[in-house]
Amino acid sequence: MTGRREAYVAGMQAVAPMLPGVVPFGMTAGVAGLDAGLGGELAFAMSVLIFAGASQIATAQLLGADAAPALVVLTALLINLRMVMYSASLAGHFAPLPLRWRVPMAYLLTDQAYALSIQRILRRHPGPQEHWFYLGAGLTLWITWLCATGAGIAAGSAVPPAWELGFIVPLIFLSLLVPAIASRPALVAAVTAGLLSVLGRGRPAGLGLTLAALAGIAAGVVTERMTRRG
Amino acid sequence: MVEAAWIVVALIGAGTLLERASFLVFGGRLQLPDVVQQGLRYVPAAVLSALVLPGLVQPGSDGLPDAARLAAGVVAALVAWRTHGALLTLVAGMATLWLLRWLGL
């Protein structure tokens, strides 16, 4: 029984150093919802219903820009498409767990929870309490995220625009992007998507980003296949 | 308009939960073609880059990229590359931006 608690606490401890980066991100997500004119309730509801910072901010921006609803949904789901990959990667390790575990685990799946959990699973032999470690990290992140969003909604409008706190958003994505470029095809994918996204900026809002990402993904696959053939 | 926004957010929430649950909950019943599985590997790099770059080369009042933001982005990228730390990246980027603004850039 103590093994569960130890694993849970280890998950909380592992995620702790990430929280100072999560808090400003969550506050920014709250402020982005307010800035887009969604109101505090919906800005906070996004954290409960979506619970994914990048897509929450993109959704707020697109809704604020009066983009077509279908396009907003498509863009947000495309941004979160990496969750499918995380889900596939973790599924093998957590398959024996009952459904009452795997459904909440899916809801709590984030970049951070995935990265911490897969690191631990791959480094050690997968122990019987890995799901408690995952829960410790995931729940801590969830609570922190809701508090940070709430704080952003409560205090966000008090921050002077001259501080340019909005710049935090690309910086956070940048800190996730750099480790994601781990191979040459990934670099090609990033460069292609980034350049096309700059060129396609503007109306219709979000479509440029979506198409740029798809083109980048295609460029990565093509590069990988060409490299493999030599 | 706000009601439509609630529906959009609810749909995104449901869709995101399905994405998260795809393999974790439905397991082996989902078989994706090879090319899709291959493409999934490049989703983070492509999507994140498409989100980052327009923010870094955002045009100023003269229509050219804002030099301070661009420089802050380069500094932050170097810090991210060396440390892989989100907090350090944020601090370095914002500090550079504020310093350059203070210098009048």
mmCIF file of C-alpha atoms in Angstrom, chain A:
data_model
loop_
_atom_site.group_PDB
_atom_site.id
_atom_site.type_symbol
_atom_site.label_atom_id
_atom_site.label_comp_id
_atom_site.label_asym_id
_atom_site.label_seq_id
_atom_site.Cartn_x
_atom_site.Cartn_y
_atom_site.Cartn_z
ATOM 1 C CA MET A 1 0.000 0.000 0.000
ATOM 2 C CA THR A 2 2.842 2.394 0.755
ATOM 3 C CA GLY A 3 4.153 1.780 -2.750
ATOM 4 C CA ARG A 4 1.151 3.631 -4.139
ATOM 5 C CA ARG A 5 1.684 6.646 -1.946
ATOM 6 C CA GLU A 6 5.414 6.728 -2.702
ATOM 7 C CA ALA A 7 4.764 6.601 -6.425
ATOM 8 C CA TYR A 8 2.092 9.306 -6.164
ATOM 9 C CA VAL A 9 4.403 11.605 -4.192
ATOM 10 C CA ALA A 10 7.241 10.887 -6.628
ATOM 11 C CA GLY A 11 4.945 12.068 -9.432
ATOM 12 C CA MET A 12 4.169 15.281 -7.563
ATOM 13 C CA GLN A 13 7.874 15.845 -6.920
ATOM 14 C CA ALA A 14 8.807 15.188 -10.549
ATOM 15 C CA VAL A 15 6.322 17.743 -11.853
ATOM 16 C CA ALA A 16 7.175 20.433 -9.283
ATOM 17 C CA PRO A 17 10.056 22.036 -11.249
ATOM 18 C CA MET A 18 7.728 22.452 -14.230
ATOM 19 C CA LEU A 19 5.101 24.406 -12.302
ATOM 20 C CA PRO A 20 6.816 27.819 -12.438
ATOM 21 C CA GLY A 21 6.571 27.531 -16.226
ATOM 22 C CA VAL A 22 2.983 26.277 -16.113
ATOM 23 C CA VAL A 23 1.647 29.110 -13.944
ATOM 24 C CA PRO A 24 2.375 32.028 -16.325
ATOM 25 C CA PHE A 25 1.154 29.860 -19.211
ATOM 26 C CA GLY A 26 -2.142 29.186 -17.398
ATOM 27 C CA MET A 27 -2.519 32.847 -16.506
ATOM 28 C CA THR A 28 -1.878 33.750 -20.138
ATOM 29 C CA ALA A 29 -4.565 31.290 -21.233
ATOM 30 C CA GLY A 30 -7.015 32.959 -18.856
ATOM 31 C CA VAL A 31 -6.109 36.433 -20.091
ATOM 32 C CA ALA A 32 -6.344 35.300 -23.732
ATOM 33 C CA GLY A 33 -9.933 34.208 -23.123
ATOM 34 C CA LEU A 34 -10.783 37.581 -21.575
ATOM 35 C CA ASP A 35 -9.018 39.504 -24.369
ATOM 36 C CA ALA A 36 -11.037 37.595 -26.952
ATOM 37 C CA GLY A 37 -14.236 38.757 -25.257
ATOM 38 C CA LEU A 38 -15.313 35.280 -24.132
ATOM 39 C CA GLY A 39 -16.015 36.304 -20.547
ATOM 40 C CA GLY A 40 -14.515 34.853 -17.377
ATOM 41 C CA GLU A 41 -16.812 31.828 -17.151
ATOM 42 C CA LEU A 42 -16.037 30.511 -20.615
ATOM 43 C CA ALA A 43 -12.341 31.384 -20.254
ATOM 44 C CA PHE A 44 -12.264 29.206 -17.123
ATOM 45 C CA ALA A 45 -14.490 26.491 -18.607
ATOM 46 C CA MET A 46 -11.898 26.077 -21.378
ATOM 47 C CA SER A 47 -9.392 24.930 -18.758
ATOM 48 C CA VAL A 48 -11.799 22.254 -17.505
ATOM 49 C CA LEU A 49 -13.174 21.130 -20.880
ATOM 50 C CA ILE A 50 -10.037 21.412 -23.047
ATOM 51 C CA PHE A 51 -7.188 21.415 -20.469
ATOM 52 C CA ALA A 52 -4.508 22.107 -23.100
ATOM 53 C CA GLY A 53 -2.839 25.509 -23.093
ATOM 54 C CA ALA A 54 -1.736 25.879 -26.692
ATOM 55 C CA SER A 55 -5.118 25.017 -28.133
ATOM 56 C CA GLN A 56 -6.957 27.086 -25.506
ATOM 57 C CA ILE A 57 -5.031 30.193 -26.516
ATOM 58 C CA ALA A 58 -5.420 29.482 -30.230
ATOM 59 C CA THR A 59 -9.161 28.895 -29.695
ATOM 60 C CA ALA A 60 -9.520 32.179 -27.827
ATOM 61 C CA GLN A 61 -7.652 34.068 -30.535
ATOM 62 C CA LEU A 62 -9.673 32.515 -33.359
ATOM 63 C CA LEU A 63 -13.020 33.048 -31.606
ATOM 64 C CA GLY A 64 -11.976 36.641 -30.936
ATOM 65 C CA ALA A 65 -11.156 37.053 -34.639
ATOM 66 C CA ASP A 66 -14.627 35.699 -35.613
ATOM 67 C CA ALA A 67 -13.180 32.721 -37.484
ATOM 68 C CA ALA A 68 -15.588 30.081 -38.827
ATOM 69 C CA PRO A 69 -16.554 27.684 -35.967
ATOM 70 C CA ALA A 70 -15.576 24.559 -37.934
ATOM 71 C CA LEU A 71 -12.147 26.068 -38.555
ATOM 72 C CA VAL A 72 -11.677 26.841 -34.857
ATOM 73 C CA VAL A 73 -12.521 23.250 -33.877
ATOM 74 C CA LEU A 74 -10.276 21.824 -36.602
ATOM 75 C CA THR A 75 -7.326 24.018 -35.648
ATOM 76 C CA ALA A 76 -7.603 23.226 -31.932
ATOM 77 C CA LEU A 77 -7.851 19.482 -32.587
ATOM 78 C CA LEU A 78 -4.892 19.662 -34.956
ATOM 79 C CA ILE A 79 -2.815 21.394 -32.280
ATOM 80 C CA ASN A 80 -3.762 18.580 -29.890
ATOM 81 C CA LEU A 81 -3.124 15.821 -32.416
ATOM 82 C CA ARG A 82 0.141 15.056 -30.652
ATOM 83 C CA MET A 83 -2.027 13.641 -27.842
ATOM 84 C CA VAL A 84 -2.852 10.720 -30.150
ATOM 85 C CA MET A 85 0.843 9.986 -30.349
ATOM 86 C CA TYR A 86 1.257 10.201 -26.566
ATOM 87 C CA SER A 87 -1.804 7.995 -26.123
ATOM 88 C CA ALA A 88 -0.365 5.391 -28.490
ATOM 89 C CA SER A 89 2.993 5.517 -26.730
ATOM 90 C CA LEU A 90 1.535 5.025 -23.239
ATOM 91 C CA ALA A 91 -1.185 2.528 -24.207
ATOM 92 C CA GLY A 92 1.127 -0.485 -24.215
ATOM 93 C CA HIS A 93 2.320 0.200 -20.673
ATOM 94 C CA PHE A 94 -1.092 0.899 -19.164
ATOM 95 C CA ALA A 95 -3.203 -1.587 -21.154
ATOM 96 C CA PRO A 96 -3.693 -4.008 -18.211
ATOM 97 C CA LEU A 97 -5.354 -1.299 -16.089
ATOM 98 C CA PRO A 98 -9.158 -1.256 -15.800
ATOM 99 C CA LEU A 99 -11.187 1.344 -17.689
ATOM 100 C CA ARG A 100 -11.879 3.361 -14.530
ATOM 101 C CA TRP A 101 -8.147 4.140 -14.541
ATOM 102 C CA ARG A 102 -7.535 4.632 -18.256
ATOM 103 C CA VAL A 103 -10.346 7.164 -18.831
ATOM 104 C CA PRO A 104 -9.172 9.668 -16.185
ATOM 105 C CA MET A 105 -5.586 9.061 -17.301
ATOM 106 C CA ALA A 106 -6.607 10.049 -20.821
ATOM 107 C CA TYR A 107 -8.253 13.233 -19.548
ATOM 108 C CA LEU A 108 -5.070 14.160 -17.628
ATOM 109 C CA LEU A 109 -2.744 13.527 -20.598
ATOM 110 C CA THR A 110 -0.484 16.535 -21.269
ATOM 111 C CA ASP A 111 2.965 17.187 -22.723
ATOM 112 C CA GLN A 112 4.412 17.261 -19.217
ATOM 113 C CA ALA A 113 2.597 14.213 -17.801
ATOM 114 C CA TYR A 114 3.530 12.214 -20.883
ATOM 115 C CA ALA A 115 7.176 13.279 -20.858
ATOM 116 C CA LEU A 116 7.629 12.514 -17.139
ATOM 117 C CA SER A 117 5.799 9.210 -17.246
ATOM 118 C CA ILE A 118 7.468 7.804 -20.358
ATOM 119 C CA GLN A 119 10.892 8.887 -19.055
ATOM 120 C CA ARG A 120 10.318 6.981 -15.821
ATOM 121 C CA ILE A 121 8.865 3.928 -17.568
ATOM 122 C CA LEU A 122 11.783 3.722 -20.007
ATOM 123 C CA ARG A 123 14.484 4.410 -17.422
ATOM 124 C CA ARG A 124 13.344 1.946 -14.796
ATOM 125 C CA HIS A 125 11.736 -1.391 -15.333
ATOM 126 C CA PRO A 126 8.025 -0.597 -15.459
ATOM 127 C CA GLY A 127 6.883 -1.152 -11.889
ATOM 128 C CA PRO A 128 3.367 -2.052 -10.771
ATOM 129 C CA GLN A 129 2.702 1.467 -9.404
ATOM 130 C CA GLU A 130 3.490 3.560 -12.491
ATOM 131 C CA HIS A 131 -0.117 4.653 -12.774
ATOM 132 C CA TRP A 132 0.090 6.235 -9.301
ATOM 133 C CA PHE A 133 3.159 8.196 -10.408
ATOM 134 C CA TYR A 134 1.244 9.345 -13.485
ATOM 135 C CA LEU A 135 -1.733 10.350 -11.327
ATOM 136 C CA GLY A 136 0.511 12.307 -8.946
ATOM 137 C CA ALA A 137 2.038 14.299 -11.791
ATOM 138 C CA GLY A 138 -1.199 14.658 -13.778
ATOM 139 C CA LEU A 139 -3.475 15.764 -10.933
ATOM 140 C CA THR A 140 -0.906 18.258 -9.648
ATOM 141 C CA LEU A 141 -0.699 19.788 -13.114
ATOM 142 C CA TRP A 142 -4.494 19.890 -13.439
ATOM 143 C CA ILE A 143 -5.021 21.683 -10.123
ATOM 144 C CA THR A 144 -2.177 24.104 -10.876
ATOM 145 C CA TRP A 145 -3.615 24.799 -14.325
ATOM 146 C CA LEU A 146 -7.093 25.607 -13.007
ATOM 147 C CA CYS A 147 -5.689 27.871 -10.283
ATOM 148 C CA ALA A 148 -3.393 29.660 -12.745
ATOM 149 C CA THR A 149 -6.207 30.221 -15.246
ATOM 150 C CA GLY A 150 -8.427 31.558 -12.478
ATOM 151 C CA ALA A 151 -5.657 33.882 -11.285
ATOM 152 C CA GLY A 152 -5.130 35.121 -14.848
ATOM 153 C CA ILE A 153 -8.840 35.871 -15.234
ATOM 154 C CA ALA A 154 -8.948 37.619 -11.851
ATOM 155 C CA ALA A 155 -5.793 39.687 -12.234
ATOM 156 C CA GLY A 156 -4.906 39.622 -15.915
ATOM 157 C CA SER A 157 -6.540 42.842 -17.018
ATOM 158 C CA ALA A 158 -4.519 44.692 -14.375
ATOM 159 C CA VAL A 159 -1.237 44.078 -16.238
ATOM 160 C CA PRO A 160 -0.161 47.044 -18.404
ATOM 161 C CA PRO A 161 0.030 46.193 -22.146
ATOM 162 C CA ALA A 162 3.502 47.803 -22.286
ATOM 163 C CA TRP A 163 4.884 44.729 -20.472
ATOM 164 C CA GLU A 164 4.095 42.709 -23.604
ATOM 165 C CA LEU A 165 3.259 39.624 -21.552
ATOM 166 C CA GLY A 166 1.608 38.167 -24.671
ATOM 167 C CA PHE A 167 5.134 37.426 -25.881
ATOM 168 C CA ILE A 168 5.263 34.685 -23.240
ATOM 169 C CA VAL A 169 3.042 32.559 -25.493
ATOM 170 C CA PRO A 170 5.460 32.086 -28.412
ATOM 171 C CA LEU A 171 8.277 31.684 -25.873
ATOM 172 C CA ILE A 172 6.500 28.777 -24.160
ATOM 173 C CA PHE A 173 5.814 27.105 -27.484
ATOM 174 C CA LEU A 174 9.466 27.703 -28.346
ATOM 175 C CA SER A 175 10.627 25.899 -25.196
ATOM 176 C CA LEU A 176 8.507 22.898 -26.243
ATOM 177 C CA LEU A 177 9.541 23.170 -29.897
ATOM 178 C CA VAL A 178 13.307 22.998 -29.380
ATOM 179 C CA PRO A 179 13.348 19.501 -27.781
ATOM 180 C CA ALA A 180 10.816 18.352 -30.385
ATOM 181 C CA ILE A 181 13.404 18.946 -33.129
ATOM 182 C CA ALA A 182 15.321 15.761 -32.418
ATOM 183 C CA SER A 183 16.058 14.585 -35.971
ATOM 184 C CA ARG A 184 16.663 15.962 -39.432
ATOM 185 C CA PRO A 185 13.132 15.169 -40.689
ATOM 186 C CA ALA A 186 11.742 16.939 -37.604
ATOM 187 C CA LEU A 187 13.915 19.962 -38.411
ATOM 188 C CA VAL A 188 12.625 19.983 -41.996
ATOM 189 C CA ALA A 189 9.059 19.707 -40.689
ATOM 190 C CA ALA A 190 9.608 22.621 -38.289
ATOM 191 C CA VAL A 191 11.292 24.889 -40.857
ATOM 192 C CA THR A 192 8.646 24.170 -43.507
ATOM 193 C CA ALA A 193 5.712 24.705 -41.153
ATOM 194 C CA GLY A 194 7.261 27.816 -39.578
ATOM 195 C CA LEU A 195 8.019 29.561 -42.875
ATOM 196 C CA LEU A 196 4.633 28.718 -44.399
ATOM 197 C CA SER A 197 2.903 29.865 -41.236
ATOM 198 C CA VAL A 198 4.654 33.262 -41.469
ATOM 199 C CA LEU A 199 3.737 33.559 -45.165
ATOM 200 C CA GLY A 200 0.139 32.478 -44.553
ATOM 201 C CA ARG A 201 -0.425 34.769 -41.604
ATOM 202 C CA GLY A 202 -3.639 36.796 -41.672
ATOM 203 C CA ARG A 203 -7.063 35.899 -42.961
ATOM 204 C CA PRO A 204 -8.739 33.530 -42.807
ATOM 205 C CA ALA A 205 -7.558 33.241 -39.233
ATOM 206 C CA GLY A 206 -6.133 29.862 -38.339
ATOM 207 C CA LEU A 207 -6.255 28.338 -41.793
ATOM 208 C CA GLY A 208 -2.680 29.439 -42.513
ATOM 209 C CA LEU A 209 -1.437 27.753 -39.346
ATOM 210 C CA THR A 210 -3.373 24.559 -40.047
ATOM 211 C CA LEU A 211 -2.167 24.218 -43.639
ATOM 212 C CA ALA A 212 1.398 25.151 -42.652
ATOM 213 C CA ALA A 213 1.431 22.403 -40.004
ATOM 214 C CA LEU A 214 0.069 19.801 -42.442
ATOM 215 C CA ALA A 215 2.683 20.792 -45.041
ATOM 216 C CA GLY A 216 5.401 20.570 -42.384
ATOM 217 C CA ILE A 217 4.260 17.088 -41.346
ATOM 218 C CA ALA A 218 4.288 15.981 -45.004
ATOM 219 C CA ALA A 219 7.779 17.445 -45.457
ATOM 220 C CA GLY A 220 8.978 15.500 -42.410
ATOM 221 C CA VAL A 221 7.575 12.211 -43.742
ATOM 222 C CA VAL A 222 9.076 12.787 -47.206
ATOM 223 C CA THR A 223 12.473 13.644 -45.691
ATOM 224 C CA GLU A 224 12.386 10.519 -43.524
ATOM 225 C CA ARG A 225 11.592 8.314 -46.522
ATOM 226 C CA MET A 226 14.299 9.902 -48.680
ATOM 227 C CA THR A 227 16.867 9.534 -45.890
ATOM 228 C CA ARG A 228 15.955 5.893 -45.353
ATOM 229 C CA ARG A 229 16.464 5.053 -49.024
ATOM 230 C CA GLY A 230 19.867 6.771 -48.862
#
